[in-house]
XYZ file of C-alpha atoms in Angstrom:
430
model
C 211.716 71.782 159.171
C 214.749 72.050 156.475
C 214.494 73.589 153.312
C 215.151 72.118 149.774
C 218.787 74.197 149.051
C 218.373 72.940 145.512
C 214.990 74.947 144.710
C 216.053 77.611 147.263
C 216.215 81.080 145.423
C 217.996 83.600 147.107
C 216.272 86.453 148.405
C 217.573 90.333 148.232
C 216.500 90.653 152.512
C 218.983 88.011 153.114
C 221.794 90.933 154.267
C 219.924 92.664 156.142
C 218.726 89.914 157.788
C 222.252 88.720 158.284
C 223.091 92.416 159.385
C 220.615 92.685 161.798
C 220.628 89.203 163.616
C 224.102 90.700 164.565
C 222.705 93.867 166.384
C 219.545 93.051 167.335
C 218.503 89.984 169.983
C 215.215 89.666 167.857
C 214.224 90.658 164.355
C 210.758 90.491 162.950
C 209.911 89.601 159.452
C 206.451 91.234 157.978
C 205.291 90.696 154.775
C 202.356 89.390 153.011
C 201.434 85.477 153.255
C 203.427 83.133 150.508
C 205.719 85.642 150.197
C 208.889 83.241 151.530
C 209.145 84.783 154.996
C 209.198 81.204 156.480
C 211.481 79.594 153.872
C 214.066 82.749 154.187
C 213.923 82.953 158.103
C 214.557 79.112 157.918
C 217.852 79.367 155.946
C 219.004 81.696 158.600
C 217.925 79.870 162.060
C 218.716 76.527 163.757
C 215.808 75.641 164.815
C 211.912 76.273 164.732
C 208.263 76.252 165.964
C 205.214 77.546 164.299
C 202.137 78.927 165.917
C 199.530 77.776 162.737
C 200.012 74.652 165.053
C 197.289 73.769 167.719
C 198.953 72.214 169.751
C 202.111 74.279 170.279
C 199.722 77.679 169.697
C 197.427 76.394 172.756
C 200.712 75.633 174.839
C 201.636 79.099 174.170
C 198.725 80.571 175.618
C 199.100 78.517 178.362
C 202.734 79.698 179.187
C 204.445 81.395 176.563
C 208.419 80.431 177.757
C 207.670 77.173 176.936
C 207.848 78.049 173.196
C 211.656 79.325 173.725
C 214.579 77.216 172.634
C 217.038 77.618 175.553
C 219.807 75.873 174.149
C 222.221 78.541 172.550
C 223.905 76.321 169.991
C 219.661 76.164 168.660
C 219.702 79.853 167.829
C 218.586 82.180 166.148
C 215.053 80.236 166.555
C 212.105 80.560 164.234
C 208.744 81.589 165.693
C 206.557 81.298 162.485
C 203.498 83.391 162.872
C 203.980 84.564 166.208
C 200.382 87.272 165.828
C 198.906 84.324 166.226
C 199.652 84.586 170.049
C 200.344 88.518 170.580
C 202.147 87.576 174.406
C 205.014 86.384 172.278
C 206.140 89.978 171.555
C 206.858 90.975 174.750
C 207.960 87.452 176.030
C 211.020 87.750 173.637
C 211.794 91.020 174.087
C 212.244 89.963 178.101
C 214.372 87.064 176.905
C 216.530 89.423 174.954
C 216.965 91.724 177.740
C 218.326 88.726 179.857
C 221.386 88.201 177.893
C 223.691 89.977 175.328
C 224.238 87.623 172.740
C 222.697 89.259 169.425
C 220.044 87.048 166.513
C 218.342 85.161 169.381
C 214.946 84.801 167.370
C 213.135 85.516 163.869
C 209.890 86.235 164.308
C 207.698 86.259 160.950
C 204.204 87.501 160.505
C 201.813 87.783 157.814
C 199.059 90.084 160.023
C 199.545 93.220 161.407
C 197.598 93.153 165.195
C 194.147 95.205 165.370
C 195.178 98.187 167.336
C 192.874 97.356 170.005
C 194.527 93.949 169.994
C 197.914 95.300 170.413
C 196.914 98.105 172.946
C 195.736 95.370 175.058
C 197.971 92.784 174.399
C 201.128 94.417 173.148
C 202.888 96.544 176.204
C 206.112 97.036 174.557
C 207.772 98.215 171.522
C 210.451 96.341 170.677
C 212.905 99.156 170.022
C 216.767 98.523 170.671
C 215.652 94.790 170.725
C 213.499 93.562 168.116
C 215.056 94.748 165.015
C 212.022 95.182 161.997
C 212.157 94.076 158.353
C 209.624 94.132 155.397
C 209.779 91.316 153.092
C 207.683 91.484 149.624
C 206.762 89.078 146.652
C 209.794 88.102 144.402
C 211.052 90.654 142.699
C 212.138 89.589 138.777
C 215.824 89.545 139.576
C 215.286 87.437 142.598
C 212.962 84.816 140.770
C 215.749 84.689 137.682
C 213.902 86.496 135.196
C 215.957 89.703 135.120
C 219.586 89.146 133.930
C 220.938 92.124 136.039
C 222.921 93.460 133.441
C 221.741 96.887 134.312
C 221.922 97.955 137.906
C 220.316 100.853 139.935
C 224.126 101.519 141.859
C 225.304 101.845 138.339
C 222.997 104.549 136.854
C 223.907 106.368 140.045
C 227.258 106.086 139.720
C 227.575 106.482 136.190
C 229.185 103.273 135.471
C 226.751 101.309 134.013
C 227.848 99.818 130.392
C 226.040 100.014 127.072
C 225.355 96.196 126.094
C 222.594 93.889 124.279
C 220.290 92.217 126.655
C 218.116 90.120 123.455
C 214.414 90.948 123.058
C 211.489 89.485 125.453
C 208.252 88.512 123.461
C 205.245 90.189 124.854
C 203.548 87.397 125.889
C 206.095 86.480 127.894
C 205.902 89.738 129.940
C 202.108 89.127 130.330
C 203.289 85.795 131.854
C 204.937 87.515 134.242
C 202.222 89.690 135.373
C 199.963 86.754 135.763
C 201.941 84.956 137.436
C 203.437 87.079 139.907
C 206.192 86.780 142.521
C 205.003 84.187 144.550
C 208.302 81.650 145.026
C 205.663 78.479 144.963
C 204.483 79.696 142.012
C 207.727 80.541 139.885
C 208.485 76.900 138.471
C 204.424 76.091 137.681
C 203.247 75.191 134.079
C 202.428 78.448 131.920
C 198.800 77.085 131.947
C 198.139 77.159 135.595
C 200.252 79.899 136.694
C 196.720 82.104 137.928
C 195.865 79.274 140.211
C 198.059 80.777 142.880
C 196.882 84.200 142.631
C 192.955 82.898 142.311
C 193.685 81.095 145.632
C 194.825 83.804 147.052
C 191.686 85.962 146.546
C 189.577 83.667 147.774
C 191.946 83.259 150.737
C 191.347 87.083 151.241
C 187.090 86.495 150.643
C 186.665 83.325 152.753
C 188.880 83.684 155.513
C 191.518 86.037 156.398
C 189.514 89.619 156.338
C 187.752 88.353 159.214
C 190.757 87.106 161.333
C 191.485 88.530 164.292
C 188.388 89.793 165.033
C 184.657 89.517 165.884
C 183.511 91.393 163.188
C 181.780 89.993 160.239
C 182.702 91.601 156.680
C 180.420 91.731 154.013
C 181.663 89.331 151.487
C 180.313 90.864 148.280
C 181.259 94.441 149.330
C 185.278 93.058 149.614
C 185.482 91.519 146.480
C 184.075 94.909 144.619
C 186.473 96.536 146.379
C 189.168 94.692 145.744
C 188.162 94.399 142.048
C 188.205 98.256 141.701
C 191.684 98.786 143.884
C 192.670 96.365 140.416
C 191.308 99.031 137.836
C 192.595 101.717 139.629
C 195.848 100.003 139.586
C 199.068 102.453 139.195
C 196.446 104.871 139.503
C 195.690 108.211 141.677
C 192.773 107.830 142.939
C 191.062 108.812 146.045
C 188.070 106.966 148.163
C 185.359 108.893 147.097
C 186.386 106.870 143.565
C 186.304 103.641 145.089
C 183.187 104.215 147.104
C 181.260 105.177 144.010
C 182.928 101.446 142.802
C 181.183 99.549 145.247
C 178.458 101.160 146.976
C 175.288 103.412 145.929
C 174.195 106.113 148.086
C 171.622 108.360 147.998
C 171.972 110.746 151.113
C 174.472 112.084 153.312
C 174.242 109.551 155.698
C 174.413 106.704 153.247
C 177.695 108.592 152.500
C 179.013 108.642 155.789
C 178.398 104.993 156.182
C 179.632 103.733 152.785
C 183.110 106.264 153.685
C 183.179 104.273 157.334
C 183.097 100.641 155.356
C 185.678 101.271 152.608
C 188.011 102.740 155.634
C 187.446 99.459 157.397
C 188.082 97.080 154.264
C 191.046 99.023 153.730
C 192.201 99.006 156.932
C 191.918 95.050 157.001
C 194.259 95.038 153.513
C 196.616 96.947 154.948
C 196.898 94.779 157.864
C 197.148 91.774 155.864
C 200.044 93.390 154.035
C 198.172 93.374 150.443
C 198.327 97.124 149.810
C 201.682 99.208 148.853
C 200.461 102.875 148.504
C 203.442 104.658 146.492
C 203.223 108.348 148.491
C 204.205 111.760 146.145
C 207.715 113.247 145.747
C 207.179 116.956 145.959
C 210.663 118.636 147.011
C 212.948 120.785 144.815
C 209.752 121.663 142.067
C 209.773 125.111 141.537
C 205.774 125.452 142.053
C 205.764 123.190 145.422
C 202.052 124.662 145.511
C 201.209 123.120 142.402
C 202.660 119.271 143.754
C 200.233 116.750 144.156
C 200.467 114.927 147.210
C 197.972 111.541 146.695
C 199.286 108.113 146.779
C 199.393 106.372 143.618
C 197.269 103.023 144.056
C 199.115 99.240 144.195
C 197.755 95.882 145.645
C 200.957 93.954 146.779
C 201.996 92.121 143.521
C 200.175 92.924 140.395
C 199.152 89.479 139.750
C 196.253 90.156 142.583
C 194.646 92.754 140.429
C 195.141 90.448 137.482
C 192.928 87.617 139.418
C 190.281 90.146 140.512
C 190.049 91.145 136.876
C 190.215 87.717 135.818
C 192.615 88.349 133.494
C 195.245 85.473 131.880
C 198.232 86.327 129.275
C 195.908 86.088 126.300
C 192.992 88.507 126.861
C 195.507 91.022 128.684
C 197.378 91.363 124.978
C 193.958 92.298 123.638
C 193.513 95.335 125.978
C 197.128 97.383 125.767
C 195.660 100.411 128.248
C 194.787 98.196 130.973
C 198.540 95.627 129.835
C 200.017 99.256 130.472
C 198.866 99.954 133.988
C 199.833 96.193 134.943
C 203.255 96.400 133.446
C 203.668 99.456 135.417
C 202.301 97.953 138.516
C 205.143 95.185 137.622
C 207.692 97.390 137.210
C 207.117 99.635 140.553
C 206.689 96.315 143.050
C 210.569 95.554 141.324
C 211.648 99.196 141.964
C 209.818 99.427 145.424
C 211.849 95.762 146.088
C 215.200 97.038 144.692
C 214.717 100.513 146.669
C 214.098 98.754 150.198
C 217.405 96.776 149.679
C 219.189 99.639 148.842
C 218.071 101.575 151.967
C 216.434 104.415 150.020
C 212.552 105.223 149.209
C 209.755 104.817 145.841
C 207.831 107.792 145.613
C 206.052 109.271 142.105
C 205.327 112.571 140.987
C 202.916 114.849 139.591
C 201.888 118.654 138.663
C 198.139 119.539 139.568
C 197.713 122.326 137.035
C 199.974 121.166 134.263
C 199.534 117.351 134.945
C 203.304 116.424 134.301
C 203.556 113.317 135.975
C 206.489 110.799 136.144
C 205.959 107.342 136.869
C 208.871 106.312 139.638
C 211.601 109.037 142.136
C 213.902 106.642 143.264
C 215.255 108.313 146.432
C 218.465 107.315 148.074
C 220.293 107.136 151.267
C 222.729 110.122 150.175
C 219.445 112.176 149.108
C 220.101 111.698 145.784
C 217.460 111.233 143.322
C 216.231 109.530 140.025
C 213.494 109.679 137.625
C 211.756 107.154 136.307
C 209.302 106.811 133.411
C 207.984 103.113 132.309
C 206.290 102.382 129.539
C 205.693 99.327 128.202
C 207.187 99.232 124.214
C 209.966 100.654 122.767
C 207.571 102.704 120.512
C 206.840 105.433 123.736
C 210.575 105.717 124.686
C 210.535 109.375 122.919
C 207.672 110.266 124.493
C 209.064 109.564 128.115
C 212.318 111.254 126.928
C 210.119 114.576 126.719
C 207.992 113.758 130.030
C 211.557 113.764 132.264
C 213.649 116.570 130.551
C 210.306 118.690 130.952
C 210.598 117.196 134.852
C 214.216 118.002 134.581
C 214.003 121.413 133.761
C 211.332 122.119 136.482
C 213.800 120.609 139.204
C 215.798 123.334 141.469
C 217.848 120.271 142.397
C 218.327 118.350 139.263
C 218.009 113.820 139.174
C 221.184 112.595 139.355
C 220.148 110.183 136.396
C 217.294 109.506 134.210
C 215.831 106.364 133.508
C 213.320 104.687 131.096
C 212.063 101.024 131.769
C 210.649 99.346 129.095
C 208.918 95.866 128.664
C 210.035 95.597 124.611
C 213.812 96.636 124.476
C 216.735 94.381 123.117
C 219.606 96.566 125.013
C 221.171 99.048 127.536
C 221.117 102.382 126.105
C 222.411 105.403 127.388
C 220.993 108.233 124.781
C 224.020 109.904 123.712
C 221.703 113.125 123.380
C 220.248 113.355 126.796
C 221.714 110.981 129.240
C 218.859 109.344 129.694
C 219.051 105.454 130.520
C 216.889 103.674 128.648
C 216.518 99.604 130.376
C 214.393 96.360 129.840
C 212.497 95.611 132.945
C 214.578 92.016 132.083
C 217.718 93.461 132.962
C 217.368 95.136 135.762
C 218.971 94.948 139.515
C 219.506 96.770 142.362
């Protein structure tokens, strides 16, 4: 298979993909299905198979060298899908051990193995020769709706310029959210861009929670659950929330039960990629006691919780709270994106007893640190100036910059008053 280099768009996990083909003999690419993994491991290999096939899956089963491309001018080759036959782990790691050439395969999943699965099928690691990756949704500076013009590296390094980035209408930022960062979805028609999205719920419903396994899921019970994961979007929540979403109990037993399902259904989310818990930042606050240490809530790309809402860019304008959450939810998949490339980590924060909470700690590879408040108009940018310089002061070891991202801003800023960045979701990069 070639890909189209005209409707290509350059992906962010390209150089490390490039930088690890040339130390390890193997690198896997996981990341949620639709995401590009195939179309990005194709730009980088000379040649391919794909194990959604019959034909070449059954052969694989049957004798898994068979799949392997021994001609060395044909590499890196492409396994697409390789879960789909679990032997294939361990069969490349052996034919990386046989030779020392580096970027011998690139092998993409969408699943991650049942652990019973890969306790019985799975006998090796991979370490020292299968080199790992994580690949998300587009992010908006990959898919071309971020300029750039304001960069992460920047802020950190104090170099980033003051300059007019021209305002974004507001329905143009619901757009966005609806439509998500699927690549086959960036260039459809504004009226069909929750097809995708849709599809991909149902996708979830009618077929892939009950992959790669004998188990039957309860239908009803996984959409509920995946419909309150959406309102509890950029939220903290715990189960005991979400169980009280989708099942009623009237016993301790019932309890125990309804606890045991959600696990599972969440379990089966994870696996499938479709959940990106961002964990708590809790080091350097002067009352570490007081830290709160639960994950905020995010389904993969915030156009998921958009479908199980059913939600399009005109009834999201009419409810701002729930806009808010989703814009935040936007924001965060860019910073958790931009944060992966850079090498460093997305965490949030909050304060149990006083509930001072800020939105996004961008952590990086030096140990440096940012704050982050979004909001999503101009109108709240004074009130997220407060939030961090209260944050600030509460910090032994002080951010090395403060940020606000907003949906509704025409510029750059850097408040001459407090230092504080203050960006356009539209303008930022890594």
């Amino acid at each position: 298979m070639e890909i189209d280099e005209k409707k290509y768009k350059k992906r962010l996990i390209e150089k490390k993909l490039e930088d690890y083909l040339s130390v390890f003999g193997a690198v896997s690419i996981e990341g949620p299905k639709w995401c590009g993994k195939t179309w990005t491991s194709l730009k980088h290999s000379k040649s391919d198979i794909y194990m959604d096939d019959e034909t070449v899956r059954d052969m694989a089963k049957l004798d898994v060298k068979s799949i392997f491309n021994n001609d060395f001018t044909k590499k890196p080759q492409l396994i697409d899908e390789w879960h789909l036959v679990p032997a294939i782990w361990d069969a490349v790691r052996r034919e990386c051990d046989k030779t020392t050439e580096k970027g011998n395969f690139i092998i993409t999943g969408s699943t991650t193995l049942p652990r019973k699965i890969m306790k019985e099928q799975v006998h090796h690691s991979g370490a020292g020769r299968i080199g790992r990756l994580y690949m998300y949704t587009m992010s908006l500076y990959e898919s071309g709706d971020s300029s750039g013009k304001a960069s992460l590296t920047k802020m950190l390094n104090n170099t980033q310029e003051t300059l007019n980035t021209g305002n974004v209408e507001i329905i143009q930022l619901a757009r966005l959210l609806i439509r998500g960062g699927w690549p086959a979805n960036i260039n459809v028609s504004d009226n069909k861009i929750g097809l995708i999205p849709k599809s991909y719920i149902d996708s979830i419903l009618n077929v892939d929670m009950n992959e790669e396994t004998e188990k039957r899921r309860d239908k009803n019970k996984m959409r509920m659950l995946l419909k309150s994961l959406a309102r509890n979007e950029s939220s903290i929540v715990g189960n005991k929330t979400i169980i009280k979403d989708i099942e009623e109990y009237e016993n301790s037993e019932e309890l125990l039960s309804s606890r045991d399902t959600v696990i599972d259904y969440l379990d089966v989310l994870d696996r499938l990629h479709l959940i990106e818990n961002q964990e708590a930042y809790g080091e350097n606050y002067r009352s570490p006691n007081r830290v709160g240490k639960s994950p905020k809530r995010h389904l993969t790309d915030p156009s998921l919780s958009c479908a199980c809402l059913g939600l399009t860019p005109e009834n999201i304008l009419k409810d701002l709270n729930t806009f808010g959450f989703m814009f935040e939810a936007l924001v965060e998949r860019d910073l958790r994106i931009y944060m992966d490339y850079l090498d460093g980590h997305l965490y949030h924060f909050r304060d149990n007893v006083t509930g001072l909470e800020v939105d996004a700690i961008l952590e990086f590879p030096s140990g440096e640190y940012a704050a982050v408040e979004i909001k999503l108009g101009y109108n709240q940018v004074e009130e997220a100036k407060k939030n961090l310089l209260n944050f600030y002061n509460n910090m032994i070891k002080k951010p090395s910059f403060m940020c606000i991202i907003a949906g509704k801003c025409p510029a750059v800023i850097k408040d001459n008053e407090t230092g504080i960045y203050i960006v356009p979701i539209t303008a930022l990069k890594p």
